[in-house]
CSV table of N, CA and C in Angstrom, one decimal:
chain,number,residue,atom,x,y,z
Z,1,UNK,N,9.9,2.1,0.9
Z,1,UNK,CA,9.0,1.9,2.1
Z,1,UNK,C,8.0,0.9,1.7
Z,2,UNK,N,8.2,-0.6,2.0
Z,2,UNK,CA,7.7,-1.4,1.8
Z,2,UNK,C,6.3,-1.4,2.9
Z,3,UNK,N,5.4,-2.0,2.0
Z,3,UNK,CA,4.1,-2.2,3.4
Z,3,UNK,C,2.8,-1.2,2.9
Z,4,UNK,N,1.5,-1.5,4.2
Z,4,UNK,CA,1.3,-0.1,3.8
Z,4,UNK,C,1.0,0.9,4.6
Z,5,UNK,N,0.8,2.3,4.0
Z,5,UNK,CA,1.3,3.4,4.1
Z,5,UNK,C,-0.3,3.9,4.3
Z,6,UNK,N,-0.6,4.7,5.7
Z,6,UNK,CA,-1.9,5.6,5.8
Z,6,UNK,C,-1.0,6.9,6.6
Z,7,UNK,N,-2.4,7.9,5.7
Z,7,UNK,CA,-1.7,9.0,6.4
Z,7,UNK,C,-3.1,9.8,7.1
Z,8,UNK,N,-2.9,10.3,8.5
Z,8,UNK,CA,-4.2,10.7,8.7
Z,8,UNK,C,-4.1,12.1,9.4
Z,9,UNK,N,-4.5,13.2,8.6
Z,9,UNK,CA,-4.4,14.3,8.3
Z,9,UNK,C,-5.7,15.4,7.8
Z,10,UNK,N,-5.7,16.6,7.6
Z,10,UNK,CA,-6.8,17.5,8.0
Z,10,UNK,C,-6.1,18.4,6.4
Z,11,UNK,N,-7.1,18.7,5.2
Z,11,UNK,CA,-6.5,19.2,4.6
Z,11,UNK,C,-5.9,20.4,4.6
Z,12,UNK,N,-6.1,21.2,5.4
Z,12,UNK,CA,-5.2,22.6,5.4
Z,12,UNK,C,-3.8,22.8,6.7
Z,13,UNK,N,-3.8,21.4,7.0
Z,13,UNK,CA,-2.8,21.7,8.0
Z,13,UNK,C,-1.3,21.4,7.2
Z,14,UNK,N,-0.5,22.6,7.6
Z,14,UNK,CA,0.9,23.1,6.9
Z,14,UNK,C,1.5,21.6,6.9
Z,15,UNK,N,1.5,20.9,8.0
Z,15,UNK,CA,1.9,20.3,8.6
Z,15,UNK,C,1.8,18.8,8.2
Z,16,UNK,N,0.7,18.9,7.7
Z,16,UNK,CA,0.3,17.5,7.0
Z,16,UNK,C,1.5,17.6,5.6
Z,17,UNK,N,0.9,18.8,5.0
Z,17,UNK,CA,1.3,19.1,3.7
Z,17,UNK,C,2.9,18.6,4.1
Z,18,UNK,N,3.8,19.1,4.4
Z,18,UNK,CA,5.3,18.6,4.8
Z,18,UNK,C,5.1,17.2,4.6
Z,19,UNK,N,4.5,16.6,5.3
Z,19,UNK,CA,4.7,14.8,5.2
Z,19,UNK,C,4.4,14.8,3.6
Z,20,UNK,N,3.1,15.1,3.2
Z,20,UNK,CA,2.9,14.8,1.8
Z,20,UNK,C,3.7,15.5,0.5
Z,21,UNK,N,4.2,16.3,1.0
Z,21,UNK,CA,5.2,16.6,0.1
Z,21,UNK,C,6.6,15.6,0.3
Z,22,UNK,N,7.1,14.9,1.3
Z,22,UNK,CA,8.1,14.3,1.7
Z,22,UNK,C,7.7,12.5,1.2
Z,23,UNK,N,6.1,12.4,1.0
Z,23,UNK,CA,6.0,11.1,0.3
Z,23,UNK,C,6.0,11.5,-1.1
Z,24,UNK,N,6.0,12.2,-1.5
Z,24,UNK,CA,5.5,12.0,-3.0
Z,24,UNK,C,7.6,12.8,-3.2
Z,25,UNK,N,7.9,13.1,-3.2
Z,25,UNK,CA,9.7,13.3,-3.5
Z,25,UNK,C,10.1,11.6,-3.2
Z,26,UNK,N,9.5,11.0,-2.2
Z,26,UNK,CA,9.9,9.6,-2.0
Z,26,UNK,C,9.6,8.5,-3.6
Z,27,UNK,N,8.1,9.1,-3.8
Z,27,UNK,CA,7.3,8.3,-4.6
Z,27,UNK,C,6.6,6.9,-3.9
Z,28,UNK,N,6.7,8.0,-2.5
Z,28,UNK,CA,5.3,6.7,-1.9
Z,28,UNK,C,4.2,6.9,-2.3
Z,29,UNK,N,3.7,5.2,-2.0
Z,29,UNK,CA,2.1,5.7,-2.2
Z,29,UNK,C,1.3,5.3,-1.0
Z,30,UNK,N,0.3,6.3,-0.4
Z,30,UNK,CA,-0.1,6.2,0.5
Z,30,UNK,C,-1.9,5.9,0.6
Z,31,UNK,N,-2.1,5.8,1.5
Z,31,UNK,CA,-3.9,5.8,1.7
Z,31,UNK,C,-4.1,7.1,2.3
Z,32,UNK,N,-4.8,8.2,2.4
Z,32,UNK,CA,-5.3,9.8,2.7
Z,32,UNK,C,-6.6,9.3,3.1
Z,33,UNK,N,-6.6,9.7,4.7
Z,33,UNK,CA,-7.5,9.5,5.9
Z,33,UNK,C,-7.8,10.8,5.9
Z,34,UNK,N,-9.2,11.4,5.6
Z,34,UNK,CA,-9.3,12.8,6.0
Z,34,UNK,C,-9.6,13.0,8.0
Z,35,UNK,N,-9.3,13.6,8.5
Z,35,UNK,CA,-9.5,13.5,9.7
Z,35,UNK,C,-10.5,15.0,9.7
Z,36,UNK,N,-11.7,15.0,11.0
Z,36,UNK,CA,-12.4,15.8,11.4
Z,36,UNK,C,-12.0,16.2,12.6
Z,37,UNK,N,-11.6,17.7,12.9
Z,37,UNK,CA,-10.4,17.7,14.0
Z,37,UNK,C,-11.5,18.2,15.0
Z,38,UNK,N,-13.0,18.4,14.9
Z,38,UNK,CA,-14.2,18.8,16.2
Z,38,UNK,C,-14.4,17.2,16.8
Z,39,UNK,N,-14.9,15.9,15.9
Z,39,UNK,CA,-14.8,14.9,16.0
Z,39,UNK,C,-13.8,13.8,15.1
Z,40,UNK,N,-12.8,13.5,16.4
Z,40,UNK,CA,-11.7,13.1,16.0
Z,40,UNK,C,-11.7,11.5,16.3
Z,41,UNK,N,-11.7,10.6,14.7
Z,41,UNK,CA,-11.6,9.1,14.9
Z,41,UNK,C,-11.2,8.0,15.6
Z,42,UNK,N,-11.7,6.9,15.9
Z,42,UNK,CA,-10.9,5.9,16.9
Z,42,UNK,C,-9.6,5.7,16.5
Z,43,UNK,N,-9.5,5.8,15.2
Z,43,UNK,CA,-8.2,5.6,14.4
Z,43,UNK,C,-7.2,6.4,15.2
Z,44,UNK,N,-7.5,7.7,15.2
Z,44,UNK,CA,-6.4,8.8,15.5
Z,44,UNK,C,-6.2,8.6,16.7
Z,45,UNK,N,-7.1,8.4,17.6
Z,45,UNK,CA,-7.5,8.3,18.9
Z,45,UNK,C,-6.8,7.0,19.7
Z,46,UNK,N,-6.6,6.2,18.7
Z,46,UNK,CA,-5.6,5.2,19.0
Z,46,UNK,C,-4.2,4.9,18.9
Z,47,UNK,N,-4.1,5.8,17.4
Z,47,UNK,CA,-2.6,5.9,16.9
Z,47,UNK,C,-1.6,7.2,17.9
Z,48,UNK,N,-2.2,8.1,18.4
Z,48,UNK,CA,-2.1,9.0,18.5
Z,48,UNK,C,-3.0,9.7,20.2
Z,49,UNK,N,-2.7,8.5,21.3
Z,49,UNK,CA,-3.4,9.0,22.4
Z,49,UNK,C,-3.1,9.5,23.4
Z,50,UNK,N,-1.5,10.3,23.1
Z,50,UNK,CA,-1.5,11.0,24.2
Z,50,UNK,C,-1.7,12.8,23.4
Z,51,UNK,N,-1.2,13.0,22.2
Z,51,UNK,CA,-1.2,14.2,21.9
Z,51,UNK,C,-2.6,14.8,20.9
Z,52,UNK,N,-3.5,14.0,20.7
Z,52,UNK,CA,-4.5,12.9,19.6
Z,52,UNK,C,-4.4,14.6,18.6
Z,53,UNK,N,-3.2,14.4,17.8
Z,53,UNK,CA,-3.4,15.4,16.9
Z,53,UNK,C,-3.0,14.9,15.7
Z,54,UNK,N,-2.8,15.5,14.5
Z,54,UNK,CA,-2.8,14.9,13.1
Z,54,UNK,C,-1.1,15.7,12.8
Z,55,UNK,N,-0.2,15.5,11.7
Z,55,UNK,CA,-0.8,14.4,11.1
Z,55,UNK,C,0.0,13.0,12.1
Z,56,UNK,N,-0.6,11.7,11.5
Z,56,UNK,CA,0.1,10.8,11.9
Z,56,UNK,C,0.1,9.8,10.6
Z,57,UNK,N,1.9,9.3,10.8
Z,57,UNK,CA,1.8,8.3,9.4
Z,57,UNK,C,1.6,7.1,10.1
Z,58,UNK,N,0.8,5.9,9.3
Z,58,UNK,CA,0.8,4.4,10.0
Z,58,UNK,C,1.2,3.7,9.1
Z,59,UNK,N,3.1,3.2,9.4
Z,59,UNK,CA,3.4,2.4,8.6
Z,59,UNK,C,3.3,0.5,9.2
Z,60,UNK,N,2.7,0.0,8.2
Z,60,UNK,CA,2.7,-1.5,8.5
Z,60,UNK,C,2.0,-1.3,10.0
Z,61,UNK,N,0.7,-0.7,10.3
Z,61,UNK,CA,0.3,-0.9,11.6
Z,61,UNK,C,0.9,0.3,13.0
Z,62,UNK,N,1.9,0.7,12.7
Z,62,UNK,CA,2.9,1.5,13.6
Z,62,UNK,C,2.7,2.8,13.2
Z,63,UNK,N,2.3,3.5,14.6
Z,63,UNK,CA,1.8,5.3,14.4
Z,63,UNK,C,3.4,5.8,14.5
Z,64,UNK,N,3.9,6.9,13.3
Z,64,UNK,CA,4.6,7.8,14.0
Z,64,UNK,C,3.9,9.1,13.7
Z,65,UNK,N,4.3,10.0,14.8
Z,65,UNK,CA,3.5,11.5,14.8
Z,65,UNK,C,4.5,12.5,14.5
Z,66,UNK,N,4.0,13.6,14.3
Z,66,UNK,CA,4.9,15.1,14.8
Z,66,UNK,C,5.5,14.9,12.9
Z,67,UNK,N,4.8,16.1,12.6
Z,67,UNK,CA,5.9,16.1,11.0
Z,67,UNK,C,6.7,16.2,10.8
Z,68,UNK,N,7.5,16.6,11.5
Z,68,UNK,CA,9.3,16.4,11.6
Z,68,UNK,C,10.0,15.0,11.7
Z,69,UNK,N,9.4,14.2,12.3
Z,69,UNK,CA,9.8,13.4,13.2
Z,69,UNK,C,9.1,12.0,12.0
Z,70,UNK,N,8.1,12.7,11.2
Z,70,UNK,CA,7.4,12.1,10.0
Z,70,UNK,C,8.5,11.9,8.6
Z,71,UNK,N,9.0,13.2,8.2
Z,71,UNK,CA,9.6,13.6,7.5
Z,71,UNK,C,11.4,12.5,7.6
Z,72,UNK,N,11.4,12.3,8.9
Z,72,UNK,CA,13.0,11.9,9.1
Z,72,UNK,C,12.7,10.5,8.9
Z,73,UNK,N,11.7,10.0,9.7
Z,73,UNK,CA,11.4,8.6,9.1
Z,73,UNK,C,10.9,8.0,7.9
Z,74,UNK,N,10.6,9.2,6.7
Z,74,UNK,CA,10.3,8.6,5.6
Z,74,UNK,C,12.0,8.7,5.2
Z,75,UNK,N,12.9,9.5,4.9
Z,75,UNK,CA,14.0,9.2,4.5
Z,75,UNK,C,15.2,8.5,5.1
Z,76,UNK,N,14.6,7.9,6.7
Z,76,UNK,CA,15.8,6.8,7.1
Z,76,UNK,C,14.8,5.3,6.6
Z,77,UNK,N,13.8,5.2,6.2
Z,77,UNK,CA,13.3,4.2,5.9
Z,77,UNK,C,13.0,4.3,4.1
């Protein structure tokens, strides 16, 4: 996974943890956005405006959301 790699996430969500376990089996390397889920970033708020929840990966600029849907795109890419 060429490019780079942000991941913007909340530390105790199970959910995050899946993606970050699914980069690091990859041996990506990412940038870790702590997100504040009472007050929630322009970042997320843009990547992520219809469901504005975490985690979200942003590859090369491009939000994908939903940790499943995280997880499938790090191993078809």
């Amino acid at each position: 996974m060429a490019g780079e790699v942000v991941l913007l996430d909340f530390w105790p969500s199970m959910f995050g943890m899946r993606v970050k376990i699914a980069l690091a089996e990859k041996g990506i390397k990412y940038e870790y956005k702590e997100e504040d889920l009472k007050n929630k970033s322009p970042l997320l708020l843009e990547m992520n405006p219809i469901n504005k929840q975490i985690p979200v990966l942003i590859h090369n600029e491009k939000p994908v959301c939903e940790s499943l849907i995280i997880v499938q795109y790090i191993n078809e890419v």
